[in-house]
Short mmCIF file of C-alpha atoms in Angstrom, two decimals:
data_model
loop_
_atom_site.label_atom_id
_atom_site.label_comp_id
_atom_site.label_asym_id
_atom_site.label_seq_id
_atom_site.Cartn_x
_atom_site.Cartn_y
_atom_site.Cartn_z
CA MET A 539 14.15 33.55 -30.67
CA GLY A 540 11.31 36.05 -30.36
CA GLY A 541 9.55 34.57 -33.38
CA THR A 542 9.88 31.08 -31.94
CA ARG A 543 8.35 32.19 -28.64
CA LEU A 544 5.45 33.83 -30.46
CA LEU A 545 4.87 30.69 -32.54
CA TYR A 546 4.98 28.52 -29.42
CA GLY A 547 2.51 30.83 -27.70
CA ALA A 548 0.15 30.69 -30.65
CA MET A 549 0.41 26.87 -30.85
CA LYS A 550 -0.19 26.58 -27.11
CA VAL A 551 -3.42 28.51 -27.44
CA THR A 552 -4.65 26.69 -30.55
CA VAL A 553 -3.29 23.12 -30.32
CA GLY A 554 -2.93 23.01 -26.54
CA GLY A 555 -6.31 24.60 -25.97
CA SER A 556 -8.00 22.21 -28.39
CA LEU A 557 -6.41 19.17 -26.72
CA LYS A 558 -7.49 20.31 -23.26
CA LEU A 559 -11.00 21.04 -24.45
CA ALA A 560 -11.47 17.79 -26.38
CA PHE A 561 -9.69 15.31 -24.07
CA ARG A 562 -9.78 17.08 -20.66
CA PRO A 563 -6.52 15.51 -19.39
CA TRP A 564 -6.26 15.22 -15.61
CA VAL A 565 -3.05 16.30 -13.91
CA GLU A 566 -1.47 15.63 -10.53
CA GLY A 567 1.67 17.25 -9.14
CA LEU A 568 1.82 20.48 -11.15
CA GLU A 569 3.32 22.10 -8.07
CA TYR A 570 6.51 20.10 -8.66
CA ILE A 571 7.26 21.94 -11.91
CA PRO A 572 9.66 24.79 -11.03
CA ALA A 573 8.15 28.22 -11.63
CA GLU A 574 11.46 29.35 -13.14
CA GLY A 575 14.93 28.07 -13.90
CA PRO A 576 16.10 24.93 -15.70
CA ALA A 577 14.64 21.48 -15.10
CA ILE A 578 14.53 18.16 -16.93
CA LEU A 579 11.14 16.49 -17.37
CA ALA A 580 11.81 12.75 -17.70
CA SER A 581 8.73 10.89 -18.87
CA ASN A 582 7.58 7.45 -19.91
CA HIS A 583 6.59 7.27 -23.57
CA LEU A 584 3.33 5.61 -24.57
CA SER A 585 2.16 7.63 -27.54
CA PHE A 586 3.14 10.13 -30.20
CA SER A 587 0.75 12.52 -28.45
CA ASP A 588 2.79 12.58 -25.21
CA SER A 589 4.85 15.50 -26.50
CA PHE A 590 1.64 17.49 -27.01
CA PHE A 591 -0.38 16.64 -23.91
CA LEU A 592 2.39 17.45 -21.44
CA PRO A 593 3.17 20.95 -22.81
CA ALA A 594 -0.58 21.62 -23.05
CA VAL A 595 -1.02 21.43 -19.27
CA LEU A 596 2.10 23.40 -18.33
CA ASP A 597 2.37 27.18 -18.02
CA ARG A 598 6.04 27.08 -19.06
CA LYS A 599 7.47 26.09 -22.43
CA VAL A 600 9.02 22.63 -22.58
CA THR A 601 11.33 21.57 -25.41
CA PHE A 602 11.52 17.98 -26.64
CA ILE A 603 13.83 16.43 -29.21
CA ALA A 604 12.38 15.22 -32.51
CA LYS A 605 13.79 13.53 -35.60
CA ALA A 606 15.37 15.97 -38.05
CA GLU A 607 13.29 14.41 -40.84
CA TYR A 608 10.23 16.16 -39.42
CA PHE A 609 11.91 19.49 -40.15
CA ASN A 610 13.56 19.03 -43.54
CA THR A 611 10.98 17.13 -45.60
CA PRO A 612 10.52 18.99 -48.92
CA GLY A 613 7.25 20.35 -50.25
CA VAL A 614 4.32 22.22 -48.77
CA LYS A 615 3.42 19.38 -46.40
CA GLY A 616 7.02 19.25 -45.21
CA ARG A 617 7.09 22.98 -44.48
CA LEU A 618 3.80 22.80 -42.63
CA THR A 619 5.05 19.83 -40.59
CA ALA A 620 8.27 21.67 -39.73
CA ALA A 621 6.34 24.78 -38.67
CA PHE A 622 4.03 22.68 -36.50
CA PHE A 623 6.87 20.87 -34.70
CA LYS A 624 8.76 24.10 -34.11
CA GLY A 625 5.56 25.66 -32.82
CA VAL A 626 4.96 22.95 -30.23
CA GLY A 627 8.53 23.15 -28.92
CA GLN A 628 10.24 20.29 -30.76
CA LEU A 629 13.98 20.51 -31.41
CA PRO A 630 15.43 18.80 -34.53
CA VAL A 631 18.24 16.28 -34.02
CA ASP A 632 19.90 14.29 -36.79
CA ARG A 633 19.68 10.62 -35.81
CA SER A 634 21.50 9.22 -38.84
CA GLY A 635 24.35 7.96 -36.70
CA ALA A 636 23.72 6.34 -33.31
CA ARG A 637 26.63 7.93 -31.46
CA GLY A 638 26.40 11.23 -33.33
CA ALA A 639 22.68 11.41 -32.66
CA GLY A 640 23.22 10.81 -28.96
CA GLU A 641 25.85 13.52 -28.71
CA ALA A 642 23.66 15.95 -30.65
CA ALA A 643 20.73 15.27 -28.32
CA ILE A 644 22.91 15.83 -25.25
CA LYS A 645 24.30 19.07 -26.64
CA SER A 646 20.80 20.28 -27.52
CA GLY A 647 19.46 19.43 -24.07
CA ILE A 648 22.31 21.23 -22.34
CA GLY A 649 21.65 24.29 -24.50
CA VAL A 650 17.97 24.36 -23.52
CA LEU A 651 18.80 24.11 -19.82
CA GLU A 652 21.55 26.73 -20.00
CA ARG A 653 18.87 29.14 -21.21
CA GLY A 654 16.97 28.42 -17.99
CA GLU A 655 14.20 26.48 -19.75
CA LEU A 656 12.48 23.11 -19.37
CA PHE A 657 13.88 20.17 -21.32
CA GLY A 658 11.68 17.11 -21.94
CA ILE A 659 13.19 13.69 -22.54
CA TYR A 660 12.02 10.08 -22.81
CA PRO A 661 14.67 7.89 -21.10
CA GLU A 662 13.33 4.74 -22.81
CA GLY A 663 14.47 6.24 -26.10
CA THR A 664 11.35 5.17 -28.01
CA ARG A 665 7.67 4.50 -27.46
CA SER A 666 6.72 1.44 -25.46
CA PRO A 667 5.59 -1.34 -27.82
CA ASP A 668 3.09 -2.81 -25.35
CA GLY A 669 2.30 -0.27 -22.63
CA ARG A 670 4.94 -1.56 -20.22
CA LEU A 671 7.85 0.52 -18.88
CA TYR A 672 11.24 -0.40 -20.29
CA ARG A 673 14.81 0.11 -19.13
CA GLY A 674 16.07 3.67 -19.47
CA LYS A 675 19.03 4.43 -21.68
CA PRO A 676 21.79 5.97 -19.54
CA GLY A 677 23.43 8.28 -22.09
CA GLY A 678 21.14 11.26 -22.62
CA LEU A 679 19.17 11.87 -19.45
CA ALA A 680 21.93 11.22 -16.91
CA ARG A 681 24.66 13.04 -18.81
CA VAL A 682 22.52 16.14 -19.34
CA ALA A 683 21.46 16.12 -15.67
CA LEU A 684 25.00 15.80 -14.35
CA ALA A 685 26.50 18.26 -16.83
CA THR A 686 24.01 20.99 -15.94
CA GLY A 687 23.04 20.24 -12.35
CA ALA A 688 19.39 20.70 -13.33
CA PRO A 689 16.81 18.83 -11.22
CA VAL A 690 15.05 15.87 -12.85
CA VAL A 691 11.26 15.86 -12.55
CA PRO A 692 9.78 12.38 -13.15
CA VAL A 693 6.58 12.36 -15.21
CA ALA A 694 4.11 9.57 -15.94
CA MET A 695 1.77 9.71 -18.91
CA ILE A 696 -1.36 7.65 -18.22
CA ASP A 697 -3.51 5.97 -20.92
CA THR A 698 -2.27 8.12 -23.82
CA GLU A 699 -1.65 4.95 -25.87
CA LYS A 700 -5.37 4.15 -25.72
CA ILE A 701 -6.40 7.34 -27.50
CA GLN A 702 -5.18 6.24 -30.92
CA PRO A 703 -3.89 2.65 -31.01
CA PRO A 704 -1.94 1.48 -34.10
CA GLY A 705 -4.27 1.07 -37.08
CA GLN A 706 -7.00 3.30 -35.65
CA VAL A 707 -7.60 6.39 -37.81
CA MET A 708 -9.84 8.44 -35.54
CA PRO A 709 -8.68 9.15 -31.98
CA LYS A 710 -10.84 7.98 -29.10
CA LEU A 711 -12.18 10.79 -26.95
CA MET A 712 -11.13 9.84 -23.44
CA ARG A 713 -9.31 11.42 -20.51
CA PRO A 714 -5.57 10.69 -20.38
CA GLY A 715 -3.66 11.50 -17.24
CA ILE A 716 -0.37 13.13 -16.30
CA ARG A 717 1.20 12.44 -12.92
CA ILE A 718 4.23 14.54 -11.92
CA GLY A 719 6.60 13.57 -9.13
CA LYS A 720 8.96 15.42 -6.82
CA PRO A 721 12.17 16.74 -8.43
CA LEU A 722 15.23 14.52 -8.03
CA ASP A 723 18.58 16.08 -7.10
CA PHE A 724 21.71 14.38 -8.44
CA SER A 725 24.22 17.01 -7.33
CA ARG A 726 26.02 14.31 -5.34
CA TYR A 727 27.25 12.95 -8.68
CA GLN A 728 28.35 16.33 -10.09
CA GLY A 729 31.35 15.99 -12.41
CA MET A 730 30.88 12.24 -12.85
CA GLU A 731 28.92 12.35 -16.11
CA HIS A 732 31.45 10.07 -17.82
CA ASP A 733 31.27 7.30 -15.22
CA ARG A 734 29.06 4.61 -16.75
CA PHE A 735 28.13 3.15 -13.37
CA VAL A 736 26.97 6.55 -12.13
CA LEU A 737 25.00 7.12 -15.36
CA ARG A 738 23.29 3.77 -14.89
CA ALA A 739 22.49 4.51 -11.23
CA VAL A 740 20.98 7.92 -12.06
CA THR A 741 18.89 6.51 -14.90
CA ASP A 742 17.61 3.60 -12.85
CA GLU A 743 16.60 5.91 -10.00
CA VAL A 744 14.58 8.06 -12.38
CA MET A 745 12.94 5.03 -14.01
CA TYR A 746 11.98 3.69 -10.58
CA GLU A 747 10.21 6.96 -9.77
CA ILE A 748 8.42 6.91 -13.14
CA MET A 749 7.32 3.32 -12.47
CA LYS A 750 5.85 4.32 -9.10
CA LEU A 751 3.99 7.23 -10.68
CA SER A 752 2.68 5.30 -13.70
CA GLY A 753 1.93 1.92 -12.12
CA GLN A 754 3.37 0.24 -15.22
CA GLU A 755 4.93 -3.20 -15.22
CA TYR A 756 8.71 -2.78 -15.52
CA VAL A 757 10.71 -4.75 -18.11
CA ASP A 758 14.48 -4.91 -17.56
CA MET A 759 15.41 -4.62 -21.23
CA TYR A 760 15.47 -1.82 -23.78
CA ALA A 761 12.28 -1.07 -25.69
CA THR A 762 14.26 -1.05 -28.94
CA ALA A 763 15.34 -4.65 -28.28
CA MET A 764 11.76 -5.68 -27.58
CA LYS A 765 10.61 -4.02 -30.81
CA ARG A 766 13.23 -6.03 -32.73
CA GLN A 767 12.02 -9.23 -31.09
CA LEU A 768 8.41 -8.46 -31.95
CA ALA A 769 9.32 -7.60 -35.55
CA GLU A 770 11.30 -10.83 -35.95
CA ALA A 771 8.46 -12.87 -34.42
CA ALA A 772 5.94 -11.24 -36.77
CA LYS A 773 8.23 -11.93 -39.74
CA ALA A 774 8.65 -15.56 -38.71
CA GLU A 775 4.89 -15.96 -38.25
CA LYS A 776 4.23 -14.46 -41.68
CA ALA A 777 6.79 -16.81 -43.26
CA ALA A 778 5.23 -19.80 -41.49
CA LYS A 779 1.76 -18.85 -42.71
CA GLY A 780 3.11 -18.45 -46.24
CA GLU A 781 4.77 -21.85 -46.09
CA LYS A 782 1.59 -23.45 -44.75
CA ALA A 783 -0.47 -21.81 -47.51
CA ALA A 784 2.01 -23.01 -50.15
CA LYS A 785 1.81 -26.57 -48.85
CA GLY A 786 -2.00 -26.35 -48.88
CA ASP A 787 -1.97 -25.16 -52.49
CA LYS A 788 0.38 -27.98 -53.48
CA ALA A 789 -1.80 -30.59 -51.78
CA GLU A 790 -4.87 -29.18 -53.51
CA LYS A 791 -3.14 -29.40 -56.89
CA ASP A 792 -1.99 -32.96 -56.16
CA ARG A 793 -5.55 -33.99 -55.32
CA ALA A 794 -6.86 -32.31 -58.43
CA GLY A 795 -4.33 -34.21 -60.55
CA THR A 796 -5.33 -37.65 -59.25
#
């Protein structure tokens, strides 16, 4: 544990300091982060960099969950990647099975909070495909909150998706923002972490607060479902273009043969 804290401290100075110096992120609501004790930071998710910008502006360590693949890739690059993610406070979770992955994430989050630390989570479950805010998944966030009694602090990342859009190699130097809201207390639901209606109500309340902080348009569907729709539409468009090109080639050959 001591080695992990030292590594996190070193990464905070190097990576966090570099991010703050280069991008100068603005922050509102830092006073809502508890000075001590457990708390859940529930944030929207616009960019891969969200898990770096938020810890960079906080005095306390915050632990997020990351794919186990980031930690067990073989080779020198894999070891360096694993060291980096551990250093910035990422916790490996095996996502090979949907239900198993969810349970592992919940168990990991509870462990972080039981140590009196900050646990970061993205209720949408994945990055937004288009900058809008999507429906929160009720399993992880709500169950961890109700099982531990830890307050939930809503967080809105602002413009982080514009720093390095898909396909852009070099990041754009601009000021992203972080807006932090008042902690939410769900002690009234204590002991009801297996009631699906309660889990939905808790999640929706958190997402509503994130929406108010971020100003994002809300979409009442899961981001994963939207990503599937977009992938299927792109596949269909590609197939249609291929069919059109094939017909054009055939017509050209027919004209050449007459």
